Short mmCIF file of C-alpha atoms in Angstrom, two decimals:
data_model
loop_
_atom_site.label_atom_id
_atom_site.label_comp_id
_atom_site.label_asym_id
_atom_site.label_seq_id
_atom_site.Cartn_x
_atom_site.Cartn_y
_atom_site.Cartn_z
CA MET J 1 117.28 79.93 76.69
CA ILE J 2 118.95 82.66 78.64
CA SER J 3 117.68 85.10 76.17
CA ARG J 4 114.28 84.05 76.79
CA ILE J 5 114.71 84.34 80.72
CA CYS J 6 116.32 87.74 80.21
CA TRP J 7 113.20 88.90 78.04
CA ALA J 8 110.96 87.45 80.75
CA LEU J 9 112.77 89.33 83.51
CA SER J 10 112.67 92.59 81.47
CA LEU J 11 108.99 92.34 80.99
CA TRP J 12 108.45 91.68 84.64
CA LEU J 13 110.90 94.64 85.47
CA SER J 14 109.05 96.90 83.14
CA GLN J 15 106.01 96.75 85.23
CA ALA J 16 107.83 99.31 87.58
CA LEU J 17 107.48 101.98 84.38
CA GLU J 18 104.60 103.99 83.56
CA PRO J 19 102.37 102.01 81.13
CA SER J 20 102.86 104.42 78.16
CA GLU J 21 106.66 104.22 78.63
CA ARG J 22 106.70 100.52 79.25
CA ASP J 23 104.87 100.25 75.69
CA ALA J 24 107.04 102.41 73.96
CA ALA J 25 110.51 101.02 75.31
CA ILE J 26 109.44 97.44 75.07
CA GLY J 27 108.09 98.12 71.53
CA ASP J 28 111.38 99.68 70.51
CA LEU J 29 113.30 96.66 71.86
CA VAL J 30 111.11 94.16 70.17
CA GLU J 31 111.21 96.18 66.68
CA CYS J 32 114.96 96.30 66.98
CA GLY J 33 115.13 92.75 67.51
CA GLU J 34 117.31 93.01 70.57
CA SER J 35 118.43 89.98 72.47
CA GLY J 36 117.18 89.30 75.92
CA THR J 37 120.35 90.45 77.67
CA THR J 38 120.35 93.77 75.91
CA ALA J 39 116.69 94.28 76.62
CA LEU J 40 117.35 93.32 80.26
CA GLN J 41 120.19 95.85 80.40
CA ALA J 42 118.29 98.46 78.62
CA VAL J 43 115.02 98.02 80.89
CA LEU J 44 116.96 97.85 83.99
CA GLY J 45 118.91 101.22 83.00
CA LEU J 46 115.58 102.86 82.35
CA THR J 47 114.00 101.83 85.48
CA LEU J 48 116.85 102.74 87.70
CA ARG J 49 116.88 106.14 86.16
CA ARG J 50 113.31 106.47 86.90
CA GLN J 51 113.72 105.46 90.43
CA ALA J 52 116.81 107.65 90.97
CA ALA J 53 114.76 110.76 89.38
CA ALA J 54 112.25 110.13 92.14
CA TRP J 55 114.82 111.04 95.05
CA GLU J 56 115.33 114.67 93.36
CA ASP J 57 112.03 115.47 95.10
CA TRP J 58 112.56 116.42 98.87
CA ARG J 59 109.20 114.92 99.60
CA MET J 60 110.64 111.54 98.69
CA TRP J 61 113.29 111.97 101.47
CA LEU J 62 110.87 113.01 104.06
CA LEU J 63 108.65 110.12 103.03
CA PHE J 64 111.52 107.85 103.63
CA ALA J 65 112.42 109.43 107.07
CA MET J 66 108.75 109.61 108.29
CA VAL J 67 107.15 106.78 106.86
CA LEU J 68 108.89 104.18 105.06
CA LEU J 69 111.82 103.80 107.64
CA PRO J 70 109.64 103.48 110.84
CA LEU J 71 107.23 101.26 109.07
CA SER J 72 109.67 98.91 108.03
CA PHE J 73 111.60 98.84 111.13
CA SER J 74 108.39 98.18 113.07
CA LEU J 75 107.40 95.30 110.93
CA SER J 76 110.72 93.69 110.79
CA LEU J 77 110.78 93.92 114.61
CA LEU J 78 107.47 92.25 114.99
CA SER J 79 108.29 89.36 112.38
CA GLN J 80 111.76 88.87 113.91
CA GLY J 81 110.11 88.53 117.27
CA ALA J 82 107.41 86.13 116.18
CA ALA J 83 110.08 84.03 114.28
CA GLN J 84 112.20 83.82 117.35
CA GLU J 85 109.64 82.74 119.65
CA SER J 86 108.15 80.24 117.36
CA ALA J 87 111.42 78.78 116.52
CA VAL J 88 112.13 78.38 120.41
CA TYR J 89 108.87 76.25 120.89
CA THR J 90 109.14 74.40 117.64
CA TRP J 91 112.70 73.25 118.55
CA MET J 92 111.47 72.66 122.16
CA TYR J 93 108.57 70.33 121.23
CA ALA J 94 110.25 68.94 118.07
CA ASN J 95 113.57 67.80 119.96
CA ASN J 96 111.54 66.72 123.32
CA TRP J 97 108.47 65.11 121.85
CA ASP J 98 107.06 62.32 123.86
CA TRP J 99 103.50 60.98 123.29
CA THR J 100 103.29 60.96 127.07
CA LEU J 101 103.33 64.81 127.04
CA ALA J 102 99.78 64.70 125.49
CA LYS J 103 98.24 63.33 128.41
CA SER J 104 99.62 66.10 130.59
CA SER J 105 97.31 68.99 131.30
CA GLY J 106 100.43 71.43 132.06
CA PHE J 107 101.64 70.50 128.51
CA TRP J 108 98.44 71.65 126.89
CA TYR J 109 98.36 74.73 129.02
CA VAL J 110 101.77 75.77 127.93
CA PHE J 111 100.98 74.73 124.31
CA ALA J 112 97.74 76.66 124.20
CA ASP J 113 99.74 79.71 125.87
CA ALA J 114 102.39 79.58 123.16
CA ALA J 115 99.92 78.91 120.28
CA THR J 116 97.79 82.00 121.38
CA ARG J 117 100.92 84.01 121.67
CA LEU J 118 101.95 82.99 118.07
CA PHE J 119 98.58 83.59 116.68
CA LEU J 120 98.50 87.20 118.06
CA SER J 121 102.07 87.85 116.70
CA LEU J 122 101.10 86.51 113.27
CA LEU J 123 97.80 88.78 113.54
CA ALA J 124 99.83 91.76 114.47
CA ILE J 125 102.26 91.09 111.51
CA ALA J 126 99.22 90.92 109.13
CA SER J 127 97.61 93.98 110.47
CA TRP J 128 100.88 95.90 110.19
CA SER J 129 101.60 94.50 106.63
CA TRP J 130 98.10 95.46 105.38
CA SER J 131 98.58 98.91 107.22
CA THR J 132 101.94 99.50 105.41
CA GLY J 133 100.20 98.55 102.05
CA PHE J 134 97.38 100.88 102.50
CA VAL J 135 99.83 103.63 103.34
CA LEU J 136 101.94 103.02 100.34
CA GLY J 137 98.91 102.61 98.12
CA THR J 138 97.85 106.19 99.03
CA LEU J 139 101.09 107.75 97.52
CA ARG J 140 101.22 109.62 94.28
CA ARG J 141 102.08 107.31 91.30
CA HIS J 142 105.70 108.82 90.79
CA THR J 143 106.69 108.06 94.41
CA LEU J 144 104.67 104.71 94.80
CA GLN J 145 107.19 102.53 92.86
CA PRO J 146 110.41 103.75 94.42
CA SER J 147 108.76 103.36 97.68
CA ARG J 148 107.81 99.95 97.29
CA THR J 149 111.42 98.98 96.14
CA LEU J 150 112.84 100.84 99.00
CA MET J 151 110.55 99.02 101.59
CA PHE J 152 111.42 95.72 100.00
CA LEU J 153 115.18 96.63 100.28
CA LEU J 154 114.98 97.93 103.99
CA LEU J 155 112.98 94.93 105.02
CA ALA J 156 115.63 92.62 103.37
CA LEU J 157 118.35 94.64 105.09
CA PHE J 158 116.73 94.67 108.52
CA GLN J 159 115.98 90.88 108.16
CA LEU J 160 119.39 90.18 107.05
CA GLY J 161 121.22 92.32 109.67
CA ASN J 162 118.78 91.51 112.32
CA LEU J 163 119.10 95.25 113.03
CA PRO J 164 115.74 96.03 114.81
CA GLN J 165 116.13 93.34 117.51
CA ARG J 166 119.83 94.54 118.13
CA PHE J 167 118.54 98.23 118.29
CA ALA J 168 115.74 97.14 120.86
CA LEU J 169 118.20 95.30 122.88
CA PHE J 170 120.53 98.20 122.97
CA VAL J 171 117.78 100.57 124.04
CA MET J 172 116.86 98.09 126.87
CA TYR J 173 120.36 97.96 127.81
CA ARG J 174 120.94 102.00 127.66
CA TYR J 175 117.69 103.11 128.83
CA GLY J 176 116.18 100.26 130.63
CA PRO J 177 115.82 100.27 134.67
CA ARG J 178 119.46 100.37 136.07
CA ASN J 179 118.86 98.92 139.58
CA LEU J 180 116.10 96.38 139.98
CA PRO J 181 114.71 95.87 143.49
CA ALA J 182 116.57 93.21 145.28
CA LEU J 183 114.60 89.98 145.68
CA PRO J 184 113.63 88.95 149.15
CA ASP J 185 116.00 86.29 150.51
CA ALA J 186 114.26 83.22 151.26
CA ASN J 187 116.74 81.91 153.52
CA ALA J 188 116.91 85.15 155.74
CA GLN J 189 116.04 84.51 159.20
CA MET M 1 121.94 125.85 76.14
CA ILE M 2 121.06 122.27 75.45
CA GLY M 3 123.49 119.59 76.09
CA GLU M 4 125.11 117.56 73.27
CA PHE M 5 122.74 114.34 73.70
CA GLU M 6 119.82 116.70 73.45
CA TYR M 7 120.95 118.10 70.27
CA LEU M 8 121.52 114.69 68.84
CA ILE M 9 117.97 113.81 69.66
CA LEU M 10 116.52 117.10 68.31
CA THR M 11 118.56 116.55 65.07
CA ALA M 12 117.68 113.18 64.71
CA ALA M 13 113.98 114.13 65.32
CA SER M 14 114.14 116.88 62.77
CA ARG M 15 115.77 114.65 60.12
CA LEU M 16 113.06 111.87 60.62
CA GLY M 17 109.98 113.98 60.52
CA GLU M 18 106.86 112.20 61.24
CA HIS M 19 108.75 108.94 61.53
CA ALA M 20 110.53 110.17 64.77
CA TYR M 21 110.00 107.97 67.59
CA GLY M 22 112.41 105.94 70.16
CA ALA M 23 113.57 103.08 67.97
CA SER M 24 114.13 105.32 64.81
CA ILE M 25 115.79 108.05 66.87
CA ARG M 26 118.14 105.80 68.54
CA ALA M 27 118.95 104.02 65.31
CA GLU M 28 120.00 107.51 63.82
CA ILE M 29 122.07 108.48 66.82
CA GLU M 30 123.77 105.04 66.87
CA SER M 31 124.43 105.46 63.18
CA ALA M 32 125.78 109.11 63.46
CA THR M 33 127.93 108.54 66.54
CA GLY M 34 128.96 104.78 66.15
CA GLN M 35 128.13 104.55 69.63
CA PRO M 36 125.38 102.70 71.31
CA CYS M 37 122.49 104.82 72.64
CA SER M 38 120.78 103.34 75.83
CA VAL M 39 117.09 103.38 76.06
CA GLY M 40 117.23 104.75 79.55
CA ALA M 41 119.27 107.82 78.39
CA LEU M 42 117.12 108.29 75.49
CA TYR M 43 113.73 108.23 77.24
CA THR M 44 114.96 110.28 80.15
CA THR M 45 116.33 112.94 77.87
CA LEU M 46 113.07 113.12 75.74
CA ASP M 47 111.25 113.69 78.92
CA ARG M 48 113.68 116.46 79.78
CA LEU M 49 113.20 117.99 76.28
CA GLU M 50 109.50 117.65 76.39
CA ALA M 51 109.58 119.52 79.94
CA LYS M 52 111.55 122.37 78.35
CA GLY M 53 109.10 122.53 75.58
CA PHE M 54 111.53 121.70 72.89
CA ILE M 55 109.73 118.58 71.67
CA ALA M 56 106.06 117.25 71.83
CA THR M 57 105.14 113.55 72.01
CA ARG M 58 102.18 111.56 71.72
CA MET M 59 101.67 107.90 71.60
CA GLY M 60 100.87 106.29 68.30
CA GLU M 61 98.63 103.19 67.30
CA PRO M 62 99.95 99.85 68.41
CA THR M 63 101.73 97.93 65.52
CA PRO M 64 102.34 93.99 64.82
CA GLU M 65 106.05 94.54 64.46
CA ARG M 66 106.27 95.91 67.94
CA GLY M 67 104.24 93.12 69.36
CA GLY M 68 101.18 95.01 69.49
CA ARG M 69 102.94 98.04 71.36
CA SER M 70 102.57 101.79 70.69
CA LYS M 71 105.32 103.93 69.64
CA ARG M 72 106.04 107.22 71.36
CA LEU M 73 106.13 109.88 68.37
CA VAL M 74 108.38 112.88 68.68
CA ARG M 75 107.72 116.12 67.06
CA ILE M 76 110.46 118.90 67.41
CA THR M 77 108.85 122.31 68.52
CA ALA M 78 109.78 125.84 67.23
CA SER M 79 111.53 126.45 70.48
CA GLY M 80 113.22 123.11 69.99
CA ALA M 81 114.51 123.79 66.65
CA ASN M 82 115.84 127.41 67.79
CA ALA M 83 117.74 125.57 70.57
CA ALA M 84 119.19 123.20 68.49
CA SER M 85 120.20 125.87 65.72
CA GLU M 86 121.71 127.88 68.52
CA PHE M 87 123.81 124.81 69.75
CA PHE M 88 124.89 124.03 66.11
CA ARG M 89 125.93 127.78 65.68
CA ALA M 90 127.85 127.84 68.91
CA VAL M 91 129.81 124.50 67.89
CA SER M 92 130.39 125.84 64.45
CA ARG M 93 131.90 129.22 65.92
CA ILE M 94 134.27 127.42 68.51
CA SER M 95 135.13 124.90 65.85
CA GLN M 96 136.49 127.38 63.34
CA GLY M 97 140.44 126.93 63.06
CA ALA M 98 140.58 123.75 65.04
CA SER M 99 143.03 121.42 63.61
CA TRP M 100 140.42 118.57 63.18
CA VAL M 101 137.89 120.82 61.23
CA PRO M 102 138.29 120.07 57.35
CA ASN M 103 138.99 122.81 54.89
CA ARG M 104 140.08 125.19 57.59
CA ALA M 105 142.47 127.03 55.02
CA ASN M 106 139.36 128.04 53.17
CA ARG M 107 137.79 129.64 56.23
#
């Protein structure tokens, strides 16, 4: 059972290899009657070597700094913003739901506003994701696979560490307006 | 000069002749060294040797015992044979008189 799972994983992982190399490497492993764990180890090793080899090219580093990092950062920032906002409204409605609210025009006004903003956020995420995919799709074959892997890792890292949101808050704190104009005192004579 | 793993691959490919491909080269190396030979190391080294012009590779026909997948057939070139020969001579020269070399008294 484990061997089958490992073989399935090996075949899935081998998609990252060039078709001819995939054929040759998997064929060799099948011919030698290797177990699933050995096959997985072999394919993983080969895939990692291929991905690492791409980083010997300086253009991969340029691509990382100029394209992948900004794209993944922006996408992560957008999605985290949308997730936080929708979480706040979902929590608010779920915890304070009362059917009498549905009769209030104020409720529908706020609901429509929140729904519109969520829809626009999701549309922005979808558009940004499509644009990112389009940019990655234009890359040459030997840089495409490492870029896809790196994009996935960057997004996972950003999501887990909540880094873009922290960075945005830091920028706002550091470079935002220092002294806001004083509000007029309503009690002043 | 080529590296030891490159030498092993060139020698195995030369011995195997027209039957030289990934699995058979791997088996030869494992049998000769008694050490496991990783597929990753083998294929990346084959690429390096091909880039240096020491071997030429081509994809063979798909075979049933490989699940309908093709072999990457390897052929050693003349410059590959020269490089392997040079490596062998260097190893032979430096090994002369070494305590682990058999029949050192006759040399």
